[in-house]
């Protein structure tokens, strides 16, 4: 790939900084090796969770020295529409960086042909702010806006790498305000062709939530953190077909889609902005204490809420009996 002349970059990129870094690892093993692919994203985290990160499935390999090549937003990627008649300030984006470790990998070709990274990253960040930080509650007479303040990462780098699993998010060792999303090239290559854009966008949205959510200074249950990330994905109509609400989890904080559907029940039961308030409270609490947290938030223990939720779901064998 030839190096682009920065002077030729369209002016529409002034508010976003995307860099493509391409490097080759000559000793990389053959991409035809078999990899066990889990059905969802980051693995179930430990009991103590670091704010804004997903647990690592492995330690990141040192990134080979490479040349950063600025790339413009494709002509078809339209900038985010402005809110006409709304005095709200435009969303401040972090510097967004994009690093492809192996351009010859099949997963790289799938990613680059399925989505436009600048548009996907920008739209996903806007969706996170909409659902977790700024929501308008309308009634026939008034409109109320609930708003809280998110963490402010200065840089988010997306790495496409041949790693086990699906994806994980972490902070840079040198700068906590620099978040890194590591996305498995082998997983991307395994996605069915009819679902590539949908799945890639959903995984990126989930991982970006980890860059912007609170976690009670790392004391919140990992299952709750992962559930909030999948809840945002659910709200954005990016749930994969493998998610099934009638698969009742054993615990409310099992994580991922199991907790996401429970959170969606709370959102419908207690009203729009409930999950926003959960995240907001996680930003204020120094230590997560389960009973006090939920009682103060919605007036009852989370275990009782989970039992109420299970009563709303079909019982096993109930559907078969109706046939």
PDB file of C-alpha atoms in Angstrom:
ATOM      1  CA  UNK A   1       0.000   0.000   0.000  1.00  0.00           C
ATOM      2  CA  UNK A   2       1.422   3.364  -0.954  1.00  0.00           C
ATOM      3  CA  UNK A   3       1.767   6.107   1.613  1.00  0.00           C
ATOM      4  CA  UNK A   4      -0.971   8.740   1.433  1.00  0.00           C
ATOM      5  CA  UNK A   5      -0.177  12.426   1.211  1.00  0.00           C
ATOM      6  CA  UNK A   6      -1.700  14.044   4.352  1.00  0.00           C
ATOM      7  CA  UNK A   7      -2.453  17.190   2.336  1.00  0.00           C
ATOM      8  CA  UNK A   8      -4.939  15.189   0.268  1.00  0.00           C
ATOM      9  CA  UNK A   9      -7.031  14.084   3.247  1.00  0.00           C
ATOM     10  CA  UNK A  10     -10.576  15.550   3.026  1.00  0.00           C
ATOM     11  CA  UNK A  11     -11.435  18.306   5.467  1.00  0.00           C
ATOM     12  CA  UNK A  12     -14.173  16.097   6.927  1.00  0.00           C
ATOM     13  CA  UNK A  13     -11.508  14.215   8.844  1.00  0.00           C
ATOM     14  CA  UNK A  14     -10.473  17.239  10.876  1.00  0.00           C
ATOM     15  CA  UNK A  15     -12.336  15.965  13.933  1.00  0.00           C
ATOM     16  CA  UNK A  16     -11.152  12.364  13.780  1.00  0.00           C
ATOM     17  CA  UNK A  17      -7.666  10.889  13.669  1.00  0.00           C
ATOM     18  CA  UNK A  18      -7.389   7.410  12.206  1.00  0.00           C
ATOM     19  CA  UNK A  19      -4.036   5.757  11.557  1.00  0.00           C
ATOM     20  CA  UNK A  20      -3.492   2.438   9.822  1.00  0.00           C
ATOM     21  CA  UNK A  21      -0.335   0.655  10.869  1.00  0.00           C
ATOM     22  CA  UNK A  22       0.597  -2.419   8.837  1.00  0.00           C
ATOM     23  CA  UNK A  23       3.281  -4.811   9.938  1.00  0.00           C
ATOM     24  CA  UNK A  24       4.301  -8.349   9.170  1.00  0.00           C
ATOM     25  CA  UNK A  25       5.438 -11.014  11.619  1.00  0.00           C
ATOM     26  CA  UNK A  26       7.601 -13.296   9.532  1.00  0.00           C
ATOM     27  CA  UNK A  27       7.428 -16.019  12.155  1.00  0.00           C
ATOM     28  CA  UNK A  28       3.649 -15.984  12.373  1.00  0.00           C
ATOM     29  CA  UNK A  29       2.178 -19.445  12.339  1.00  0.00           C
ATOM     30  CA  UNK A  30      -0.016 -20.531   9.462  1.00  0.00           C
ATOM     31  CA  UNK A  31      -3.469 -18.925   9.593  1.00  0.00           C
ATOM     32  CA  UNK A  32      -5.012 -22.274   8.678  1.00  0.00           C
ATOM     33  CA  UNK A  33      -4.474 -23.574  12.224  1.00  0.00           C
ATOM     34  CA  UNK A  34      -7.607 -24.525  14.076  1.00  0.00           C
ATOM     35  CA  UNK A  35      -8.823 -22.141  16.802  1.00  0.00           C
ATOM     36  CA  UNK A  36     -11.671 -22.786  19.198  1.00  0.00           C
ATOM     37  CA  UNK A  37     -14.052 -19.849  18.819  1.00  0.00           C
ATOM     38  CA  UNK A  38     -16.344 -19.000  21.722  1.00  0.00           C
ATOM     39  CA  UNK A  39     -19.863 -17.834  20.852  1.00  0.00           C
ATOM     40  CA  UNK A  40     -19.556 -14.409  22.384  1.00  0.00           C
ATOM     41  CA  UNK A  41     -16.943 -11.755  23.150  1.00  0.00           C
ATOM     42  CA  UNK A  42     -14.627 -11.333  26.107  1.00  0.00           C
ATOM     43  CA  UNK A  43     -14.333 -14.230  28.616  1.00  0.00           C
ATOM     44  CA  UNK A  44     -16.221 -14.225  31.911  1.00  0.00           C
ATOM     45  CA  UNK A  45     -14.203 -11.839  34.078  1.00  0.00           C
ATOM     46  CA  UNK A  46     -12.910 -12.330  37.612  1.00  0.00           C
ATOM     47  CA  UNK A  47     -14.762 -11.068  40.657  1.00  0.00           C
ATOM     48  CA  UNK A  48     -12.696  -7.877  40.827  1.00  0.00           C
ATOM     49  CA  UNK A  49     -12.893  -5.910  37.631  1.00  0.00           C
ATOM     50  CA  UNK A  50     -10.681  -3.088  36.414  1.00  0.00           C
ATOM     51  CA  UNK A  51     -12.730  -0.034  35.336  1.00  0.00           C
ATOM     52  CA  UNK A  52     -13.265   0.249  31.632  1.00  0.00           C
ATOM     53  CA  UNK A  53     -11.413  -2.883  30.573  1.00  0.00           C
ATOM     54  CA  UNK A  54     -12.097  -6.440  29.540  1.00  0.00           C
ATOM     55  CA  UNK A  55      -9.900  -9.190  30.961  1.00  0.00           C
ATOM     56  CA  UNK A  56      -7.068 -10.390  28.766  1.00  0.00           C
ATOM     57  CA  UNK A  57      -7.218 -13.831  27.215  1.00  0.00           C
ATOM     58  CA  UNK A  58      -3.471 -13.528  26.826  1.00  0.00           C
ATOM     59  CA  UNK A  59      -0.828 -10.861  27.196  1.00  0.00           C
ATOM     60  CA  UNK A  60      -0.519  -8.697  24.078  1.00  0.00           C
ATOM     61  CA  UNK A  61       2.507  -9.515  22.004  1.00  0.00           C
ATOM     62  CA  UNK A  62       4.947  -6.667  21.416  1.00  0.00           C
ATOM     63  CA  UNK A  63       3.790  -4.758  18.386  1.00  0.00           C
ATOM     64  CA  UNK A  64       6.448  -4.877  15.640  1.00  0.00           C
ATOM     65  CA  UNK A  65       7.883  -1.561  14.542  1.00  0.00           C
ATOM     66  CA  UNK A  66       5.809  -0.249  11.657  1.00  0.00           C
ATOM     67  CA  UNK A  67       5.080   2.867   9.688  1.00  0.00           C
ATOM     68  CA  UNK A  68       1.828   4.661  10.497  1.00  0.00           C
ATOM     69  CA  UNK A  69      -0.084   5.603   7.361  1.00  0.00           C
ATOM     70  CA  UNK A  70      -2.864   8.187   7.740  1.00  0.00           C
ATOM     71  CA  UNK A  71      -6.019   7.092   5.925  1.00  0.00           C
ATOM     72  CA  UNK A  72      -8.939   9.367   5.024  1.00  0.00           C
ATOM     73  CA  UNK A  73     -12.574   8.639   5.779  1.00  0.00           C
ATOM     74  CA  UNK A  74     -14.040   6.981   2.678  1.00  0.00           C
ATOM     75  CA  UNK A  75     -16.282   9.310   0.615  1.00  0.00           C
ATOM     76  CA  UNK A  76     -19.342   7.204   1.482  1.00  0.00           C
ATOM     77  CA  UNK A  77     -18.809   7.614   5.239  1.00  0.00           C
ATOM     78  CA  UNK A  78     -20.988  10.590   6.123  1.00  0.00           C
ATOM     79  CA  UNK A  79     -20.146  12.696   9.175  1.00  0.00           C
ATOM     80  CA  UNK A  80     -22.430  12.464  12.171  1.00  0.00           C
ATOM     81  CA  UNK A  81     -25.525  14.659  11.619  1.00  0.00           C
ATOM     82  CA  UNK A  82     -25.753  17.815  13.656  1.00  0.00           C
ATOM     83  CA  UNK A  83     -28.687  18.318  15.977  1.00  0.00           C
ATOM     84  CA  UNK A  84     -30.470  21.207  14.351  1.00  0.00           C
ATOM     85  CA  UNK A  85     -32.034  23.535  16.851  1.00  0.00           C
ATOM     86  CA  UNK A  86     -30.210  21.808  19.707  1.00  0.00           C
ATOM     87  CA  UNK A  87     -27.583  23.734  21.643  1.00  0.00           C
ATOM     88  CA  UNK A  88     -25.879  20.517  22.835  1.00  0.00           C
ATOM     89  CA  UNK A  89     -22.154  20.590  22.110  1.00  0.00           C
ATOM     90  CA  UNK A  90     -20.855  18.091  19.534  1.00  0.00           C
ATOM     91  CA  UNK A  91     -19.531  14.865  21.019  1.00  0.00           C
ATOM     92  CA  UNK A  92     -15.791  15.118  21.666  1.00  0.00           C
ATOM     93  CA  UNK A  93     -14.119  12.053  20.169  1.00  0.00           C
ATOM     94  CA  UNK A  94     -10.799  10.654  21.339  1.00  0.00           C
ATOM     95  CA  UNK A  95      -7.996  10.091  18.875  1.00  0.00           C
ATOM     96  CA  UNK A  96      -8.942   6.859  17.089  1.00  0.00           C
ATOM     97  CA  UNK A  97      -6.160   4.631  15.818  1.00  0.00           C
ATOM     98  CA  UNK A  98      -6.305   1.458  13.720  1.00  0.00           C
ATOM     99  CA  UNK A  99      -3.538  -1.157  13.566  1.00  0.00           C
ATOM    100  CA  UNK A 100      -3.611  -4.233  11.323  1.00  0.00           C
ATOM    101  CA  UNK A 101      -0.957  -6.710  12.438  1.00  0.00           C
ATOM    102  CA  UNK A 102      -1.178  -8.935   9.347  1.00  0.00           C
ATOM    103  CA  UNK A 103      -2.713  -7.534   6.182  1.00  0.00           C
ATOM    104  CA  UNK A 104      -2.445 -10.918   4.420  1.00  0.00           C
ATOM    105  CA  UNK A 105      -4.700 -12.677   6.961  1.00  0.00           C
ATOM    106  CA  UNK A 106      -8.167 -13.585   5.681  1.00  0.00           C
ATOM    107  CA  UNK A 107      -9.693 -11.817   8.668  1.00  0.00           C
ATOM    108  CA  UNK A 108      -8.109  -8.531   7.592  1.00  0.00           C
ATOM    109  CA  UNK A 109      -9.727  -8.742   4.169  1.00  0.00           C
ATOM    110  CA  UNK A 110     -13.102  -9.599   5.749  1.00  0.00           C
ATOM    111  CA  UNK A 111     -12.911  -6.655   8.158  1.00  0.00           C
ATOM    112  CA  UNK A 112     -11.795  -4.088   5.583  1.00  0.00           C
ATOM    113  CA  UNK A 113     -14.423  -5.171   3.064  1.00  0.00           C
ATOM    114  CA  UNK A 114     -17.289  -5.386   5.577  1.00  0.00           C
ATOM    115  CA  UNK A 115     -17.123  -2.165   7.593  1.00  0.00           C
ATOM    116  CA  UNK A 116     -15.673   1.313   7.453  1.00  0.00           C
ATOM    117  CA  UNK A 117     -13.705   1.648  10.677  1.00  0.00           C
ATOM    118  CA  UNK A 118     -14.039   5.449  11.083  1.00  0.00           C
ATOM    119  CA  UNK A 119     -17.816   5.355  10.706  1.00  0.00           C
ATOM    120  CA  UNK A 120     -18.306   2.285  12.933  1.00  0.00           C
ATOM    121  CA  UNK A 121     -16.131   3.602  15.762  1.00  0.00           C
ATOM    122  CA  UNK A 122     -17.729   7.045  15.694  1.00  0.00           C
ATOM    123  CA  UNK A 123     -21.319   5.766  15.525  1.00  0.00           C
ATOM    124  CA  UNK A 124     -20.655   3.261  18.321  1.00  0.00           C
ATOM    125  CA  UNK A 125     -19.267   5.933  20.656  1.00  0.00           C
ATOM    126  CA  UNK A 126     -22.317   8.096  19.948  1.00  0.00           C
ATOM    127  CA  UNK A 127     -24.621   5.165  20.782  1.00  0.00           C
ATOM    128  CA  UNK A 128     -22.800   4.549  24.073  1.00  0.00           C
ATOM    129  CA  UNK A 129     -23.272   8.167  25.103  1.00  0.00           C
ATOM    130  CA  UNK A 130     -26.933   8.022  24.110  1.00  0.00           C
ATOM    131  CA  UNK A 131     -27.758   4.930  26.196  1.00  0.00           C
ATOM    132  CA  UNK A 132     -25.402   5.317  29.177  1.00  0.00           C
ATOM    133  CA  UNK A 133     -24.961   9.064  29.611  1.00  0.00           C
ATOM    134  CA  UNK A 134     -27.599  11.214  27.948  1.00  0.00           C
ATOM    135  CA  UNK A 135     -31.215  10.116  27.625  1.00  0.00           C
ATOM    136  CA  UNK A 136     -34.323  12.196  27.065  1.00  0.00           C
ATOM    137  CA  UNK A 137     -37.502  11.190  28.861  1.00  0.00           C
ATOM    138  CA  UNK A 138     -40.553  12.587  27.093  1.00  0.00           C
ATOM    139  CA  UNK A 139     -44.117  13.012  28.340  1.00  0.00           C
ATOM    140  CA  UNK A 140     -47.112  14.773  26.742  1.00  0.00           C
ATOM    141  CA  UNK A 141     -46.163  17.976  28.546  1.00  0.00           C
ATOM    142  CA  UNK A 142     -42.439  17.919  29.322  1.00  0.00           C
ATOM    143  CA  UNK A 143     -39.116  16.502  28.199  1.00  0.00           C
ATOM    144  CA  UNK A 144     -36.467  15.773  30.818  1.00  0.00           C
ATOM    145  CA  UNK A 145     -32.855  14.955  30.023  1.00  0.00           C
ATOM    146  CA  UNK A 146     -30.855  12.736  32.374  1.00  0.00           C
ATOM    147  CA  UNK A 147     -27.147  13.219  31.914  1.00  0.00           C
ATOM    148  CA  UNK A 148     -24.009  11.996  33.671  1.00  0.00           C
ATOM    149  CA  UNK A 149     -20.341  12.215  32.823  1.00  0.00           C
ATOM    150  CA  UNK A 150     -18.354   9.350  31.237  1.00  0.00           C
ATOM    151  CA  UNK A 151     -14.663   8.560  31.494  1.00  0.00           C
ATOM    152  CA  UNK A 152     -12.687  10.446  28.860  1.00  0.00           C
ATOM    153  CA  UNK A 153     -10.174   8.232  27.046  1.00  0.00           C
ATOM    154  CA  UNK A 154      -7.771  10.371  25.026  1.00  0.00           C
ATOM    155  CA  UNK A 155      -6.805   7.608  22.580  1.00  0.00           C
ATOM    156  CA  UNK A 156      -8.494   4.376  21.513  1.00  0.00           C
ATOM    157  CA  UNK A 157      -6.461   2.000  19.348  1.00  0.00           C
ATOM    158  CA  UNK A 158      -8.110  -0.905  17.549  1.00  0.00           C
ATOM    159  CA  UNK A 159      -5.723  -3.803  16.916  1.00  0.00           C
ATOM    160  CA  UNK A 160      -6.573  -6.587  14.474  1.00  0.00           C
ATOM    161  CA  UNK A 161      -4.411  -9.511  15.634  1.00  0.00           C
ATOM    162  CA  UNK A 162      -4.343 -13.283  15.360  1.00  0.00           C
ATOM    163  CA  UNK A 163      -5.181 -14.055  19.002  1.00  0.00           C
ATOM    164  CA  UNK A 164      -7.299 -16.722  20.740  1.00  0.00           C
ATOM    165  CA  UNK A 165     -10.894 -15.939  21.602  1.00  0.00           C
ATOM    166  CA  UNK A 166     -12.851 -13.036  20.154  1.00  0.00           C
ATOM    167  CA  UNK A 167     -11.774  -9.673  21.599  1.00  0.00           C
ATOM    168  CA  UNK A 168     -10.699  -7.895  24.759  1.00  0.00           C
ATOM    169  CA  UNK A 169     -10.177  -4.325  25.930  1.00  0.00           C
ATOM    170  CA  UNK A 170      -7.408  -3.043  28.162  1.00  0.00           C
ATOM    171  CA  UNK A 171      -5.608   0.134  29.143  1.00  0.00           C
ATOM    172  CA  UNK A 172      -2.143   0.867  27.848  1.00  0.00           C
ATOM    173  CA  UNK A 173       0.606   0.059  30.347  1.00  0.00           C
ATOM    174  CA  UNK A 174       2.078   3.512  29.867  1.00  0.00           C
ATOM    175  CA  UNK A 175      -1.088   5.612  29.781  1.00  0.00           C
ATOM    176  CA  UNK A 176      -4.413   4.641  31.445  1.00  0.00           C
ATOM    177  CA  UNK A 177      -6.226   7.164  29.226  1.00  0.00           C
ATOM    178  CA  UNK A 178      -5.098   5.181  26.170  1.00  0.00           C
ATOM    179  CA  UNK A 179      -7.458   2.227  25.653  1.00  0.00           C
ATOM    180  CA  UNK A 180      -6.664  -0.718  23.411  1.00  0.00           C
ATOM    181  CA  UNK A 181      -9.197  -3.033  21.734  1.00  0.00           C
ATOM    182  CA  UNK A 182      -7.682  -6.293  20.476  1.00  0.00           C
ATOM    183  CA  UNK A 183      -9.887  -8.105  17.936  1.00  0.00           C
ATOM    184  CA  UNK A 184      -9.125 -11.652  16.756  1.00  0.00           C
ATOM    185  CA  UNK A 185      -8.440 -11.970  13.025  1.00  0.00           C
ATOM    186  CA  UNK A 186      -9.222 -15.687  13.136  1.00  0.00           C
ATOM    187  CA  UNK A 187     -12.609 -15.007  14.705  1.00  0.00           C
ATOM    188  CA  UNK A 188     -13.380 -12.360  12.083  1.00  0.00           C
ATOM    189  CA  UNK A 189     -12.473 -14.863   9.351  1.00  0.00           C
ATOM    190  CA  UNK A 190     -14.869 -17.411  10.868  1.00  0.00           C
ATOM    191  CA  UNK A 191     -17.983 -15.194  10.737  1.00  0.00           C
ATOM    192  CA  UNK A 192     -20.615 -16.284   8.212  1.00  0.00           C
ATOM    193  CA  UNK A 193     -20.547 -14.025   5.174  1.00  0.00           C
ATOM    194  CA  UNK A 194     -24.165 -12.950   5.666  1.00  0.00           C
ATOM    195  CA  UNK A 195     -23.399 -11.650   9.179  1.00  0.00           C
ATOM    196  CA  UNK A 196     -19.926 -10.161   8.881  1.00  0.00           C
ATOM    197  CA  UNK A 197     -20.786  -6.462   9.091  1.00  0.00           C
ATOM    198  CA  UNK A 198     -23.427  -7.021  11.803  1.00  0.00           C
ATOM    199  CA  UNK A 199     -21.166  -9.158  14.016  1.00  0.00           C
ATOM    200  CA  UNK A 200     -18.050  -7.011  13.600  1.00  0.00           C
ATOM    201  CA  UNK A 201     -20.045  -3.889  14.510  1.00  0.00           C
ATOM    202  CA  UNK A 202     -21.616  -5.632  17.515  1.00  0.00           C
ATOM    203  CA  UNK A 203     -18.281  -6.837  18.908  1.00  0.00           C
ATOM    204  CA  UNK A 204     -16.695  -3.404  18.461  1.00  0.00           C
ATOM    205  CA  UNK A 205     -19.640  -1.731  20.210  1.00  0.00           C
ATOM    206  CA  UNK A 206     -19.359  -4.143  23.150  1.00  0.00           C
ATOM    207  CA  UNK A 207     -15.637  -3.503  23.540  1.00  0.00           C
ATOM    208  CA  UNK A 208     -16.019   0.264  23.189  1.00  0.00           C
ATOM    209  CA  UNK A 209     -18.516   0.238  26.067  1.00  0.00           C
ATOM    210  CA  UNK A 210     -15.641  -0.978  28.262  1.00  0.00           C
ATOM    211  CA  UNK A 211     -13.763   2.209  27.361  1.00  0.00           C
ATOM    212  CA  UNK A 212     -16.616   4.387  28.616  1.00  0.00           C
ATOM    213  CA  UNK A 213     -18.374   2.609  31.502  1.00  0.00           C
ATOM    214  CA  UNK A 214     -17.834   2.870  35.259  1.00  0.00           C
ATOM    215  CA  UNK A 215     -17.064  -0.053  37.566  1.00  0.00           C
ATOM    216  CA  UNK A 216     -17.056   1.286  41.158  1.00  0.00           C
ATOM    217  CA  UNK A 217     -13.271   1.559  41.048  1.00  0.00           C
ATOM    218  CA  UNK A 218     -12.934  -2.058  39.961  1.00  0.00           C
ATOM    219  CA  UNK A 219     -15.146  -3.553  42.686  1.00  0.00           C
ATOM    220  CA  UNK A 220     -18.283  -4.167  40.592  1.00  0.00           C
ATOM    221  CA  UNK A 221     -19.102  -7.743  39.548  1.00  0.00           C
ATOM    222  CA  UNK A 222     -17.509  -8.603  36.220  1.00  0.00           C
ATOM    223  CA  UNK A 223     -20.805 -10.116  35.097  1.00  0.00           C
ATOM    224  CA  UNK A 224     -22.560  -6.777  35.590  1.00  0.00           C
ATOM    225  CA  UNK A 225     -19.885  -4.960  33.593  1.00  0.00           C
ATOM    226  CA  UNK A 226     -20.113  -7.441  30.719  1.00  0.00           C
ATOM    227  CA  UNK A 227     -23.917  -7.416  30.940  1.00  0.00           C
ATOM    228  CA  UNK A 228     -24.055  -3.626  30.554  1.00  0.00           C
ATOM    229  CA  UNK A 229     -21.838  -3.857  27.460  1.00  0.00           C
ATOM    230  CA  UNK A 230     -24.117  -6.477  25.906  1.00  0.00           C
ATOM    231  CA  UNK A 231     -27.204  -4.494  26.967  1.00  0.00           C
ATOM    232  CA  UNK A 232     -26.006  -1.540  24.866  1.00  0.00           C
ATOM    233  CA  UNK A 233     -25.455  -3.980  21.995  1.00  0.00           C
ATOM    234  CA  UNK A 234     -28.991  -5.324  22.516  1.00  0.00           C
ATOM    235  CA  UNK A 235     -30.465  -1.821  22.525  1.00  0.00           C
ATOM    236  CA  UNK A 236     -28.691  -1.045  19.254  1.00  0.00           C
ATOM    237  CA  UNK A 237     -30.253  -4.094  17.518  1.00  0.00           C
ATOM    238  CA  UNK A 238     -26.888  -5.815  17.209  1.00  0.00           C
ATOM    239  CA  UNK A 239     -27.675  -9.017  19.100  1.00  0.00           C
ATOM    240  CA  UNK A 240     -26.466 -12.160  17.286  1.00  0.00           C
ATOM    241  CA  UNK A 241     -28.912 -15.031  16.610  1.00  0.00           C
ATOM    242  CA  UNK A 242     -27.178 -17.147  19.289  1.00  0.00           C
ATOM    243  CA  UNK A 243     -28.655 -14.948  22.034  1.00  0.00           C
ATOM    244  CA  UNK A 244     -31.790 -16.490  23.535  1.00  0.00           C
ATOM    245  CA  UNK A 245     -33.736 -14.721  26.263  1.00  0.00           C
ATOM    246  CA  UNK A 246     -35.512 -17.915  27.315  1.00  0.00           C
ATOM    247  CA  UNK A 247     -32.172 -19.468  28.322  1.00  0.00           C
ATOM    248  CA  UNK A 248     -32.578 -18.434  31.961  1.00  0.00           C
ATOM    249  CA  UNK A 249     -29.196 -18.013  33.677  1.00  0.00           C
ATOM    250  CA  UNK A 250     -28.560 -19.425  37.145  1.00  0.00           C
ATOM    251  CA  UNK A 251     -27.446 -16.037  38.482  1.00  0.00           C
ATOM    252  CA  UNK A 252     -28.387 -12.485  37.595  1.00  0.00           C
ATOM    253  CA  UNK A 253     -24.728 -11.511  37.138  1.00  0.00           C
ATOM    254  CA  UNK A 254     -23.741 -14.398  34.874  1.00  0.00           C
ATOM    255  CA  UNK A 255     -22.668 -11.716  32.388  1.00  0.00           C
ATOM    256  CA  UNK A 256     -23.035 -11.099  28.673  1.00  0.00           C
ATOM    257  CA  UNK A 257     -26.468 -11.694  27.120  1.00  0.00           C
ATOM    258  CA  UNK A 258     -27.841 -13.437  30.232  1.00  0.00           C
ATOM    259  CA  UNK A 259     -27.371 -10.296  32.311  1.00  0.00           C
ATOM    260  CA  UNK A 260     -28.175  -8.013  29.362  1.00  0.00           C
ATOM    261  CA  UNK A 261     -31.723  -9.382  29.102  1.00  0.00           C
ATOM    262  CA  UNK A 262     -32.163  -9.006  32.874  1.00  0.00           C
ATOM    263  CA  UNK A 263     -31.035  -5.371  32.655  1.00  0.00           C
ATOM    264  CA  UNK A 264     -33.457  -4.833  29.785  1.00  0.00           C
ATOM    265  CA  UNK A 265     -36.241  -6.149  32.018  1.00  0.00           C
ATOM    266  CA  UNK A 266     -35.248  -3.588  34.680  1.00  0.00           C
ATOM    267  CA  UNK A 267     -35.222  -0.838  32.040  1.00  0.00           C
ATOM    268  CA  UNK A 268     -38.781  -1.722  31.026  1.00  0.00           C
ATOM    269  CA  UNK A 269     -39.998  -2.213  34.607  1.00  0.00           C
ATOM    270  CA  UNK A 270     -38.554   0.924  36.190  1.00  0.00           C
ATOM    271  CA  UNK A 271     -38.466   3.149  33.110  1.00  0.00           C
ATOM    272  CA  UNK A 272     -36.025   4.566  30.580  1.00  0.00           C
ATOM    273  CA  UNK A 273     -32.732   5.559  32.138  1.00  0.00           C
ATOM    274  CA  UNK A 274     -32.588   2.725  34.700  1.00  0.00           C
ATOM    275  CA  UNK A 275     -29.399   1.165  33.309  1.00  0.00           C
ATOM    276  CA  UNK A 276     -27.983   4.671  32.882  1.00  0.00           C
ATOM    277  CA  UNK A 277     -28.513   5.169  36.619  1.00  0.00           C
ATOM    278  CA  UNK A 278     -26.844   1.805  37.342  1.00  0.00           C
ATOM    279  CA  UNK A 279     -23.770   2.944  35.423  1.00  0.00           C
ATOM    280  CA  UNK A 280     -23.902   6.404  37.006  1.00  0.00           C
ATOM    281  CA  UNK A 281     -23.994   4.905  40.511  1.00  0.00           C
ATOM    282  CA  UNK A 282     -21.029   2.675  39.618  1.00  0.00           C
ATOM    283  CA  UNK A 283     -19.192   5.902  38.829  1.00  0.00           C
ATOM    284  CA  UNK A 284     -19.934   7.383  42.228  1.00  0.00           C
ATOM    285  CA  UNK A 285     -19.404   4.359  44.486  1.00  0.00           C
ATOM    286  CA  UNK A 286     -15.889   3.623  45.724  1.00  0.00           C
ATOM    287  CA  UNK A 287     -16.896   0.091  46.715  1.00  0.00           C
ATOM    288  CA  UNK A 288     -19.757  -1.956  45.288  1.00  0.00           C
ATOM    289  CA  UNK A 289     -21.950  -3.345  48.098  1.00  0.00           C
ATOM    290  CA  UNK A 290     -24.679  -5.337  46.420  1.00  0.00           C
ATOM    291  CA  UNK A 291     -27.601  -5.078  48.835  1.00  0.00           C
ATOM    292  CA  UNK A 292     -27.202  -1.358  49.483  1.00  0.00           C
ATOM    293  CA  UNK A 293     -26.476  -0.606  45.814  1.00  0.00           C
ATOM    294  CA  UNK A 294     -29.729  -2.044  44.444  1.00  0.00           C
ATOM    295  CA  UNK A 295     -31.941  -1.098  47.387  1.00  0.00           C
ATOM    296  CA  UNK A 296     -30.893   2.531  47.093  1.00  0.00           C
ATOM    297  CA  UNK A 297     -31.296   2.424  43.314  1.00  0.00           C
ATOM    298  CA  UNK A 298     -34.677   0.690  42.846  1.00  0.00           C
ATOM    299  CA  UNK A 299     -35.925  -0.031  46.359  1.00  0.00           C
ATOM    300  CA  UNK A 300     -35.393  -3.802  46.540  1.00  0.00           C
ATOM    301  CA  UNK A 301     -32.574  -6.377  46.548  1.00  0.00           C
ATOM    302  CA  UNK A 302     -31.300  -7.594  43.195  1.00  0.00           C
ATOM    303  CA  UNK A 303     -32.018 -11.227  44.105  1.00  0.00           C
ATOM    304  CA  UNK A 304     -35.724 -10.387  44.450  1.00  0.00           C
ATOM    305  CA  UNK A 305     -35.633  -8.528  41.143  1.00  0.00           C
ATOM    306  CA  UNK A 306     -34.070 -11.527  39.449  1.00  0.00           C
ATOM    307  CA  UNK A 307     -36.746 -13.860  40.809  1.00  0.00           C
ATOM    308  CA  UNK A 308     -39.406 -11.456  39.516  1.00  0.00           C
ATOM    309  CA  UNK A 309     -37.675 -11.454  36.125  1.00  0.00           C
ATOM    310  CA  UNK A 310     -37.642 -15.252  35.904  1.00  0.00           C
ATOM    311  CA  UNK A 311     -41.403 -15.301  36.535  1.00  0.00           C
ATOM    312  CA  UNK A 312     -41.895 -13.304  33.324  1.00  0.00           C
ATOM    313  CA  UNK A 313     -40.124 -15.938  31.190  1.00  0.00           C
ATOM    314  CA  UNK A 314     -41.673 -19.118  29.745  1.00  0.00           C
ATOM    315  CA  UNK A 315     -41.215 -22.155  31.949  1.00  0.00           C
ATOM    316  CA  UNK A 316     -39.331 -25.154  30.561  1.00  0.00           C
ATOM    317  CA  UNK A 317     -41.707 -27.407  28.648  1.00  0.00           C
ATOM    318  CA  UNK A 318     -44.414 -24.739  28.584  1.00  0.00           C
ATOM    319  CA  UNK A 319     -44.018 -24.042  24.873  1.00  0.00           C
ATOM    320  CA  UNK A 320     -43.911 -27.754  24.040  1.00  0.00           C
ATOM    321  CA  UNK A 321     -47.192 -28.320  25.866  1.00  0.00           C
ATOM    322  CA  UNK A 322     -48.912 -25.748  23.720  1.00  0.00           C
ATOM    323  CA  UNK A 323     -47.951 -27.503  20.498  1.00  0.00           C
TER     324      UNK A 323
END
